[in-house]
């Protein structure tokens, strides 16, 4: 007497519609991958390549906004950056936000 027709129809739903319910979820994940995850991975890869290519004489900007010139590249993930005449600070390589000007590598002597 109090059972609505909607409850009566849901009891006989076919089992194949369960997969159809996951299709929008799969599409949302695919869109999120191509719009968010993949570009972020590319950006991280480009930053890692930029940091690995740092060498003495490069002018850089740190994430804190300090502009300086690389005076020494250390092996333990640190740089020594000269921010003023005679003022050098130690900076972690991964905190370099941008390279303003690159120095050209020394030409190989072919004598």
Short mmCIF file of N, CA and C in Angstrom, two decimals:
data_model
loop_
_atom_site.label_atom_id
_atom_site.label_comp_id
_atom_site.label_asym_id
_atom_site.label_seq_id
_atom_site.Cartn_x
_atom_site.Cartn_y
_atom_site.Cartn_z
N UNK A 1 0.81 -1.18 0.00
CA UNK A 1 0.00 0.00 0.00
C UNK A 1 0.87 1.26 0.00
N UNK A 2 1.97 1.29 0.80
CA UNK A 2 2.82 2.47 0.85
C UNK A 2 4.08 2.33 -0.01
N UNK A 3 4.23 1.29 -0.79
CA UNK A 3 5.39 1.08 -1.64
C UNK A 3 5.20 1.90 -2.91
N UNK A 4 6.20 2.72 -3.21
CA UNK A 4 6.10 3.56 -4.41
C UNK A 4 6.53 2.75 -5.63
N UNK A 5 6.12 3.14 -6.80
CA UNK A 5 6.52 2.42 -8.01
C UNK A 5 8.02 2.48 -8.26
N UNK A 6 8.72 3.49 -7.78
CA UNK A 6 10.17 3.59 -8.00
C UNK A 6 10.89 2.46 -7.29
N UNK A 7 10.48 2.10 -6.07
CA UNK A 7 11.12 0.99 -5.36
C UNK A 7 10.84 -0.32 -6.06
N UNK A 8 9.69 -0.47 -6.59
CA UNK A 8 9.34 -1.70 -7.28
C UNK A 8 10.16 -1.85 -8.56
N UNK A 9 10.46 -0.78 -9.26
CA UNK A 9 11.22 -0.85 -10.50
C UNK A 9 12.71 -1.10 -10.23
N UNK A 10 13.27 -0.57 -9.14
CA UNK A 10 14.68 -0.72 -8.84
C UNK A 10 15.05 -2.15 -8.50
N UNK A 11 14.13 -2.91 -8.02
CA UNK A 11 14.42 -4.28 -7.65
C UNK A 11 14.77 -5.13 -8.86
N UNK A 12 14.30 -4.81 -10.02
CA UNK A 12 14.55 -5.61 -11.20
C UNK A 12 15.57 -5.00 -12.14
N UNK A 13 16.49 -4.16 -11.64
CA UNK A 13 17.49 -3.52 -12.48
C UNK A 13 18.49 -4.54 -12.99
N UNK A 14 18.90 -4.44 -14.26
CA UNK A 14 19.87 -5.40 -14.80
C UNK A 14 21.27 -5.17 -14.21
N UNK A 15 22.09 -6.22 -14.15
CA UNK A 15 23.42 -6.15 -13.54
C UNK A 15 24.41 -5.44 -14.45
N UNK A 16 24.18 -5.32 -15.74
CA UNK A 16 25.10 -4.68 -16.66
C UNK A 16 25.20 -3.18 -16.46
N UNK A 17 24.28 -2.57 -15.78
CA UNK A 17 24.31 -1.13 -15.58
C UNK A 17 25.34 -0.71 -14.52
N UNK A 18 25.92 -1.65 -13.77
CA UNK A 18 26.93 -1.31 -12.76
C UNK A 18 28.18 -0.76 -13.43
N UNK A 19 28.57 -1.32 -14.57
CA UNK A 19 29.73 -0.80 -15.30
C UNK A 19 29.44 0.59 -15.86
N UNK A 20 28.24 0.82 -16.29
CA UNK A 20 27.87 2.12 -16.85
C UNK A 20 27.94 3.21 -15.79
N UNK A 21 27.78 2.86 -14.53
CA UNK A 21 27.88 3.84 -13.47
C UNK A 21 29.33 4.28 -13.23
N UNK A 22 30.31 3.44 -13.60
CA UNK A 22 31.72 3.78 -13.40
C UNK A 22 32.31 4.57 -14.56
N UNK A 23 31.64 4.62 -15.69
CA UNK A 23 32.15 5.35 -16.85
C UNK A 23 32.37 6.83 -16.54
N UNK A 24 31.45 7.55 -15.92
CA UNK A 24 31.73 8.97 -15.59
C UNK A 24 32.92 9.13 -14.65
N UNK A 25 33.09 8.22 -13.70
CA UNK A 25 34.22 8.28 -12.78
C UNK A 25 35.53 8.10 -13.53
N UNK A 26 35.56 7.17 -14.46
CA UNK A 26 36.76 6.93 -15.27
C UNK A 26 37.06 8.14 -16.14
N UNK A 27 36.04 8.75 -16.72
CA UNK A 27 36.25 9.94 -17.55
C UNK A 27 36.77 11.11 -16.73
N UNK A 28 36.27 11.29 -15.52
CA UNK A 28 36.74 12.37 -14.66
C UNK A 28 38.21 12.16 -14.31
N UNK A 29 38.60 10.93 -14.00
CA UNK A 29 40.00 10.65 -13.70
C UNK A 29 40.89 10.92 -14.91
N UNK A 30 40.46 10.54 -16.11
CA UNK A 30 41.25 10.79 -17.32
C UNK A 30 41.42 12.29 -17.56
N UNK A 31 40.36 13.05 -17.37
CA UNK A 31 40.45 14.50 -17.55
C UNK A 31 41.39 15.11 -16.52
N UNK A 32 41.30 14.69 -15.28
CA UNK A 32 42.18 15.20 -14.23
C UNK A 32 43.64 14.87 -14.54
N UNK A 33 43.89 13.67 -15.08
CA UNK A 33 45.25 13.28 -15.41
C UNK A 33 45.83 14.21 -16.47
N UNK A 34 45.09 14.46 -17.54
CA UNK A 34 45.62 15.26 -18.63
C UNK A 34 45.64 16.75 -18.33
N UNK A 35 44.80 17.24 -17.44
CA UNK A 35 44.78 18.66 -17.13
C UNK A 35 45.63 19.05 -15.92
N UNK A 36 45.84 18.14 -14.98
CA UNK A 36 46.56 18.49 -13.76
C UNK A 36 47.84 17.68 -13.53
N UNK A 37 47.74 16.38 -13.55
CA UNK A 37 48.87 15.54 -13.15
C UNK A 37 49.99 15.58 -14.18
N UNK A 38 49.68 15.39 -15.44
CA UNK A 38 50.69 15.34 -16.49
C UNK A 38 51.45 16.66 -16.64
N UNK A 39 50.79 17.83 -16.68
CA UNK A 39 51.56 19.08 -16.76
C UNK A 39 52.44 19.32 -15.54
N UNK A 40 51.99 18.92 -14.37
CA UNK A 40 52.80 19.09 -13.16
C UNK A 40 54.06 18.22 -13.23
N UNK A 41 53.94 16.99 -13.73
CA UNK A 41 55.10 16.12 -13.87
C UNK A 41 56.10 16.70 -14.87
N UNK A 42 55.60 17.30 -15.95
CA UNK A 42 56.47 17.91 -16.95
C UNK A 42 57.20 19.11 -16.35
N UNK A 43 56.50 19.91 -15.56
CA UNK A 43 57.11 21.07 -14.92
C UNK A 43 58.21 20.63 -13.95
N UNK A 44 57.96 19.58 -13.18
CA UNK A 44 58.96 19.07 -12.25
C UNK A 44 60.19 18.55 -12.99
N UNK A 45 59.98 17.88 -14.12
CA UNK A 45 61.08 17.35 -14.92
C UNK A 45 61.93 18.49 -15.48
N UNK A 46 61.29 19.56 -15.97
CA UNK A 46 62.01 20.71 -16.50
C UNK A 46 62.81 21.42 -15.40
N UNK A 47 62.23 21.54 -14.21
CA UNK A 47 62.93 22.17 -13.08
C UNK A 47 64.14 21.35 -12.67
N UNK A 48 63.99 20.04 -12.63
CA UNK A 48 65.10 19.16 -12.25
C UNK A 48 66.24 19.30 -13.27
N UNK A 49 65.91 19.38 -14.57
CA UNK A 49 66.93 19.54 -15.60
C UNK A 49 67.63 20.90 -15.46
N UNK A 50 66.87 21.95 -15.13
CA UNK A 50 67.45 23.27 -14.95
C UNK A 50 68.42 23.27 -13.76
N UNK A 51 68.02 22.65 -12.67
CA UNK A 51 68.87 22.61 -11.47
C UNK A 51 70.13 21.78 -11.73
N UNK A 52 70.00 20.69 -12.46
CA UNK A 52 71.18 19.86 -12.75
C UNK A 52 72.16 20.57 -13.68
N UNK A 53 71.68 21.51 -14.49
CA UNK A 53 72.54 22.22 -15.44
C UNK A 53 73.18 23.47 -14.85
N UNK A 54 72.94 23.78 -13.58
CA UNK A 54 73.53 24.97 -12.96
C UNK A 54 75.04 24.83 -12.88
N UNK A 55 75.73 25.95 -13.15
CA UNK A 55 77.18 25.95 -13.01
C UNK A 55 77.64 27.33 -12.58
N UNK A 56 78.91 27.43 -12.28
CA UNK A 56 79.50 28.67 -11.77
C UNK A 56 79.31 29.80 -12.78
N UNK A 57 78.87 30.95 -12.28
CA UNK A 57 78.69 32.12 -13.12
C UNK A 57 77.25 32.36 -13.55
N UNK A 58 76.36 31.39 -13.36
CA UNK A 58 74.95 31.58 -13.72
C UNK A 58 74.30 32.57 -12.77
N UNK A 59 73.47 33.45 -13.31
CA UNK A 59 72.72 34.38 -12.47
C UNK A 59 71.35 33.75 -12.22
N UNK A 60 70.95 33.65 -10.95
CA UNK A 60 69.74 32.91 -10.57
C UNK A 60 68.85 33.74 -9.66
N UNK A 61 67.59 33.31 -9.59
CA UNK A 61 66.62 33.85 -8.63
C UNK A 61 66.19 32.69 -7.74
N UNK A 62 66.26 32.89 -6.42
CA UNK A 62 65.80 31.85 -5.50
C UNK A 62 64.30 31.98 -5.29
N UNK A 63 63.70 30.98 -4.66
CA UNK A 63 62.27 31.04 -4.39
C UNK A 63 61.94 32.15 -3.40
N UNK A 64 62.90 32.60 -2.65
CA UNK A 64 62.69 33.71 -1.73
C UNK A 64 62.80 35.06 -2.41
N UNK A 65 63.18 35.08 -3.69
CA UNK A 65 63.26 36.32 -4.44
C UNK A 65 64.64 36.96 -4.43
N UNK A 66 65.64 36.25 -3.95
CA UNK A 66 67.00 36.78 -3.92
C UNK A 66 67.67 36.51 -5.26
N UNK A 67 68.26 37.56 -5.83
CA UNK A 67 68.98 37.43 -7.10
C UNK A 67 70.46 37.40 -6.79
N UNK A 68 71.16 36.44 -7.38
CA UNK A 68 72.59 36.33 -7.14
C UNK A 68 73.27 35.55 -8.24
N UNK A 69 74.58 35.45 -8.10
CA UNK A 69 75.39 34.74 -9.07
C UNK A 69 76.00 33.52 -8.40
N UNK A 70 75.92 32.38 -9.05
CA UNK A 70 76.46 31.14 -8.50
C UNK A 70 77.98 31.25 -8.49
N UNK A 71 78.58 31.09 -7.31
CA UNK A 71 80.02 31.15 -7.20
C UNK A 71 80.64 29.76 -7.01
N UNK A 72 79.85 28.82 -6.51
CA UNK A 72 80.37 27.45 -6.33
C UNK A 72 79.20 26.48 -6.33
N UNK A 73 79.37 25.35 -7.03
CA UNK A 73 78.38 24.28 -7.04
C UNK A 73 78.96 23.14 -6.24
N UNK A 74 78.27 22.77 -5.17
CA UNK A 74 78.75 21.69 -4.31
C UNK A 74 78.04 20.39 -4.68
N UNK A 75 78.61 19.28 -4.31
CA UNK A 75 78.07 17.97 -4.66
C UNK A 75 76.90 17.54 -3.80
N UNK A 76 76.75 18.10 -2.62
CA UNK A 76 75.71 17.65 -1.69
C UNK A 76 74.39 18.39 -1.85
N UNK A 77 74.11 18.89 -3.05
CA UNK A 77 72.83 19.54 -3.30
C UNK A 77 72.78 20.99 -2.86
N UNK A 78 73.94 21.62 -2.71
CA UNK A 78 74.00 23.02 -2.29
C UNK A 78 74.73 23.85 -3.32
N UNK A 79 74.44 25.13 -3.30
CA UNK A 79 75.14 26.12 -4.12
C UNK A 79 75.66 27.20 -3.20
N UNK A 80 76.70 27.86 -3.63
CA UNK A 80 77.14 29.06 -2.94
C UNK A 80 76.81 30.20 -3.90
N UNK A 81 75.93 31.11 -3.47
CA UNK A 81 75.45 32.20 -4.32
C UNK A 81 75.95 33.52 -3.75
N UNK A 82 76.55 34.33 -4.61
CA UNK A 82 77.02 35.65 -4.20
C UNK A 82 75.91 36.65 -4.49
N UNK A 83 75.38 37.27 -3.43
CA UNK A 83 74.26 38.19 -3.59
C UNK A 83 74.70 39.65 -3.59
N UNK A 84 75.92 39.92 -3.16
CA UNK A 84 76.52 41.25 -3.19
C UNK A 84 78.03 41.05 -3.17
N UNK A 85 78.78 42.11 -3.36
CA UNK A 85 80.24 41.99 -3.34
C UNK A 85 80.71 41.46 -1.99
N UNK A 86 81.28 40.28 -2.01
CA UNK A 86 81.81 39.68 -0.79
C UNK A 86 80.77 39.03 0.10
N UNK A 87 79.50 39.01 -0.29
CA UNK A 87 78.45 38.38 0.52
C UNK A 87 77.99 37.11 -0.19
N UNK A 88 78.33 35.98 0.40
CA UNK A 88 77.96 34.70 -0.19
C UNK A 88 77.06 33.93 0.77
N UNK A 89 76.03 33.30 0.22
CA UNK A 89 75.11 32.49 1.02
C UNK A 89 75.05 31.09 0.44
N UNK A 90 74.81 30.13 1.34
CA UNK A 90 74.61 28.75 0.90
C UNK A 90 73.13 28.55 0.64
N UNK A 91 72.81 27.96 -0.51
CA UNK A 91 71.43 27.77 -0.93
C UNK A 91 71.26 26.32 -1.38
N UNK A 92 70.13 25.73 -1.04
CA UNK A 92 69.81 24.39 -1.52
C UNK A 92 69.46 24.49 -3.00
N UNK A 93 69.97 23.57 -3.81
CA UNK A 93 69.77 23.64 -5.26
C UNK A 93 68.30 23.68 -5.65
N UNK A 94 67.47 22.92 -4.98
CA UNK A 94 66.06 22.83 -5.37
C UNK A 94 65.28 24.11 -5.10
N UNK A 95 65.87 25.06 -4.38
CA UNK A 95 65.16 26.31 -4.11
C UNK A 95 65.43 27.36 -5.18
N UNK A 96 66.16 27.02 -6.23
CA UNK A 96 66.38 27.94 -7.34
C UNK A 96 65.11 27.94 -8.18
N UNK A 97 64.52 29.12 -8.34
CA UNK A 97 63.26 29.24 -9.08
C UNK A 97 63.49 29.48 -10.57
N UNK A 98 64.54 30.24 -10.90
CA UNK A 98 64.73 30.62 -12.29
C UNK A 98 66.20 30.94 -12.53
N UNK A 99 66.66 30.66 -13.73
CA UNK A 99 68.00 31.05 -14.15
C UNK A 99 67.83 32.25 -15.08
N UNK A 100 68.41 33.39 -14.68
CA UNK A 100 68.27 34.61 -15.49
C UNK A 100 69.20 34.59 -16.68
N UNK A 101 70.48 34.35 -16.42
CA UNK A 101 71.44 34.30 -17.53
C UNK A 101 72.39 33.13 -17.30
N UNK A 102 72.57 32.37 -18.36
CA UNK A 102 73.47 31.22 -18.31
C UNK A 102 74.84 31.65 -18.80
N UNK A 103 75.87 31.05 -18.22
CA UNK A 103 77.22 31.26 -18.73
C UNK A 103 77.48 30.21 -19.79
N UNK A 104 78.25 30.58 -20.76
CA UNK A 104 78.61 29.63 -21.81
C UNK A 104 79.71 28.72 -21.29
N UNK A 105 79.62 27.43 -21.63
CA UNK A 105 80.70 26.53 -21.19
C UNK A 105 82.01 26.91 -21.87
N UNK A 106 83.10 26.66 -21.18
CA UNK A 106 84.41 26.98 -21.74
C UNK A 106 84.66 26.12 -22.98
N UNK A 107 85.16 26.76 -24.02
CA UNK A 107 85.42 26.05 -25.26
C UNK A 107 86.58 25.07 -25.05
N UNK A 108 86.43 23.90 -25.63
CA UNK A 108 87.46 22.88 -25.49
C UNK A 108 88.67 23.28 -26.34
N UNK A 109 89.84 23.17 -25.78
CA UNK A 109 91.05 23.52 -26.49
C UNK A 109 91.43 22.35 -27.39
N UNK A 110 91.51 22.57 -28.69
CA UNK A 110 91.78 21.47 -29.63
C UNK A 110 93.21 21.53 -30.16
N UNK A 111 94.14 22.06 -29.39
CA UNK A 111 95.54 22.14 -29.85
C UNK A 111 96.21 20.84 -29.66
#
